[in-house]
Amino acid sequence: MDLDELYQEVILDHYKRPRGAGLREPYEGESHQVNPTCGDEITLRVHVEGDTVADVSYENVGCSISKASASVLYELAKGSTVEDALSRLAEFTELMNSKGRGEADEETLEDAVAFTGVSKYPMRVKCALLGWMAFKDALVHATATPVEP
Ligand code: ZN
């Protein structure tokens, strides 16, 4: 089995058995994102305790890439610190914008390295990033300090 096949297996596995799917409470931030070019949609919630991402829950419809990506995101973000989650988000976004030339770090990105090949296809990049954009947006809501009047 070559690397491309292995990566496809990983994506298919997350698509068939999504980790952490479903919307849960409590949560402090929620985001709804749509990728009209493919028809992918996601609603994602973030529960933050102190500086830890205590839970990421989501409901989504769409293609295998977008659904698998949300599942991988759940695994990477849940239980990590907000800071680590944001640095992985940045790393994954950079990988997705690499047009197939990026070198993924399996240490930090784990199963997300399986999306390396996806970065060659601009249309699919949007699918892969949808859940992560929702996560970023929800996290902003979750960690925003109320402004004193
Ligand atoms: Zn898609």
PDB file of N, CA and C and ligand atoms in Angstrom, residues 35 37-41 61-67 123-124 126-128 130, ligand 1:
ATOM      1  N   ASN A  35     -20.004  25.684   2.748  1.00  0.00           N
ATOM      2  CA  ASN A  35     -19.126  25.693   1.584  1.00  0.00           C
ATOM      3  C   ASN A  35     -20.006  25.487   0.354  1.00  0.00           C
ATOM      4  N   THR A  37     -19.722  25.810  -2.814  1.00  0.00           N
ATOM      5  CA  THR A  37     -19.222  25.168  -4.031  1.00  0.00           C
ATOM      6  C   THR A  37     -19.386  23.653  -3.994  1.00  0.00           C
ATOM      7  N   CYS A  38     -19.472  23.097  -2.784  1.00  0.00           N
ATOM      8  CA  CYS A  38     -19.584  21.637  -2.682  1.00  0.00           C
ATOM      9  C   CYS A  38     -20.873  21.214  -1.984  1.00  0.00           C
ATOM     10  N   GLY A  39     -21.493  22.158  -1.256  1.00  0.00           N
ATOM     11  CA  GLY A  39     -22.708  21.819  -0.527  1.00  0.00           C
ATOM     12  C   GLY A  39     -22.456  21.305   0.878  1.00  0.00           C
ATOM     13  N   ASP A  40     -21.231  21.515   1.382  1.00  0.00           N
ATOM     14  CA  ASP A  40     -20.908  21.098   2.750  1.00  0.00           C
ATOM     15  C   ASP A  40     -21.425  22.119   3.752  1.00  0.00           C
ATOM     16  N   GLU A  41     -21.922  21.621   4.874  1.00  0.00           N
ATOM     17  CA  GLU A  41     -22.363  22.496   5.958  1.00  0.00           C
ATOM     18  C   GLU A  41     -21.963  21.897   7.281  1.00  0.00           C
ATOM     19  N   VAL A  61     -23.167  17.985   7.205  1.00  0.00           N
ATOM     20  CA  VAL A  61     -23.559  17.256   6.010  1.00  0.00           C
ATOM     21  C   VAL A  61     -22.559  17.634   4.931  1.00  0.00           C
ATOM     22  N   GLY A  62     -22.358  16.739   3.985  1.00  0.00           N
ATOM     23  CA  GLY A  62     -21.455  17.084   2.901  1.00  0.00           C
ATOM     24  C   GLY A  62     -20.624  15.912   2.445  1.00  0.00           C
ATOM     25  N   CYS A  63     -19.535  16.235   1.763  1.00  0.00           N
ATOM     26  CA  CYS A  63     -18.703  15.218   1.139  1.00  0.00           C
ATOM     27  C   CYS A  63     -17.803  14.513   2.146  1.00  0.00           C
ATOM     28  N   SER A  64     -17.170  13.450   1.696  1.00  0.00           N
ATOM     29  CA  SER A  64     -16.318  12.660   2.582  1.00  0.00           C
ATOM     30  C   SER A  64     -15.151  13.468   3.130  1.00  0.00           C
ATOM     31  N   ILE A  65     -14.585  14.354   2.316  1.00  0.00           N
ATOM     32  CA  ILE A  65     -13.435  15.148   2.760  1.00  0.00           C
ATOM     33  C   ILE A  65     -13.838  16.069   3.925  1.00  0.00           C
ATOM     34  N   SER A  66     -14.949  16.781   3.761  1.00  0.00           N
ATOM     35  CA  SER A  66     -15.361  17.725   4.804  1.00  0.00           C
ATOM     36  C   SER A  66     -15.760  16.987   6.083  1.00  0.00           C
ATOM     37  N   LYS A  67     -16.406  15.845   5.946  1.00  0.00           N
ATOM     38  CA  LYS A  67     -16.838  15.104   7.123  1.00  0.00           C
ATOM     39  C   LYS A  67     -15.648  14.457   7.847  1.00  0.00           C
ATOM     40  N   MET A 123     -10.579  23.135  -5.041  1.00  0.00           N
ATOM     41  CA  MET A 123     -11.985  22.962  -4.674  1.00  0.00           C
ATOM     42  C   MET A 123     -12.133  22.133  -3.404  1.00  0.00           C
ATOM     43  N   ARG A 124     -11.263  21.130  -3.262  1.00  0.00           N
ATOM     44  CA  ARG A 124     -11.359  20.243  -2.112  1.00  0.00           C
ATOM     45  C   ARG A 124     -10.743  20.854  -0.860  1.00  0.00           C
ATOM     46  N   LYS A 126     -11.259  23.746   0.265  1.00  0.00           N
ATOM     47  CA  LYS A 126     -12.354  24.398   0.992  1.00  0.00           C
ATOM     48  C   LYS A 126     -13.135  23.384   1.828  1.00  0.00           C
ATOM     49  N   CYS A 127     -13.297  22.191   1.286  1.00  0.00           N
ATOM     50  CA  CYS A 127     -13.990  21.121   2.007  1.00  0.00           C
ATOM     51  C   CYS A 127     -13.208  20.752   3.268  1.00  0.00           C
ATOM     52  N   ALA A 128     -11.904  20.578   3.092  1.00  0.00           N
ATOM     53  CA  ALA A 128     -11.054  20.136   4.198  1.00  0.00           C
ATOM     54  C   ALA A 128     -10.957  21.188   5.294  1.00  0.00           C
ATOM     55  N   LEU A 130     -13.298  23.546   6.053  1.00  0.00           N
ATOM     56  CA  LEU A 130     -14.581  24.057   6.555  1.00  0.00           C
ATOM     57  C   LEU A 130     -14.745  23.885   8.075  1.00  0.00           C
TER      58      LEU A 130
HETATM   59 ZN    ZN B   1     -16.944  19.070   0.063  1.00  0.00          ZN
END
